[in-house]
Amino acid sequence: MSLETREKFLEEWKKVGDNGL
């Protein structure tokens, strides 16, 4: 997995966590 893809994935994951997983 490229670093860029990982960064994007982490951002999406953080968004989901903020919404109250």
Coordinates of C-alpha atoms in Angstrom, one line a residue, residues 1-20:
M1 CA 0.0 0.0 0.0
S2 CA 1.4 3.4 -1.0
L3 CA 1.9 6.1 1.7
E4 CA -0.5 8.3 -0.1
T5 CA -3.2 5.7 0.0
R6 CA -2.5 5.0 3.7
E7 CA -2.9 8.8 4.5
K8 CA -6.2 8.9 2.7
F9 CA -7.4 5.7 4.5
L10 CA -6.4 7.1 7.9
E11 CA -8.3 10.3 7.2
E12 CA -11.4 8.4 6.2
W13 CA -11.1 6.2 9.3
K14 CA -10.7 9.2 11.6
K15 CA -13.9 10.7 10.1
V16 CA -15.8 7.5 10.8
G17 CA -14.4 7.5 14.4
D18 CA -15.5 11.1 14.9
N19 CA -19.0 10.1 13.8
G20 CA -19.2 7.6 16.7

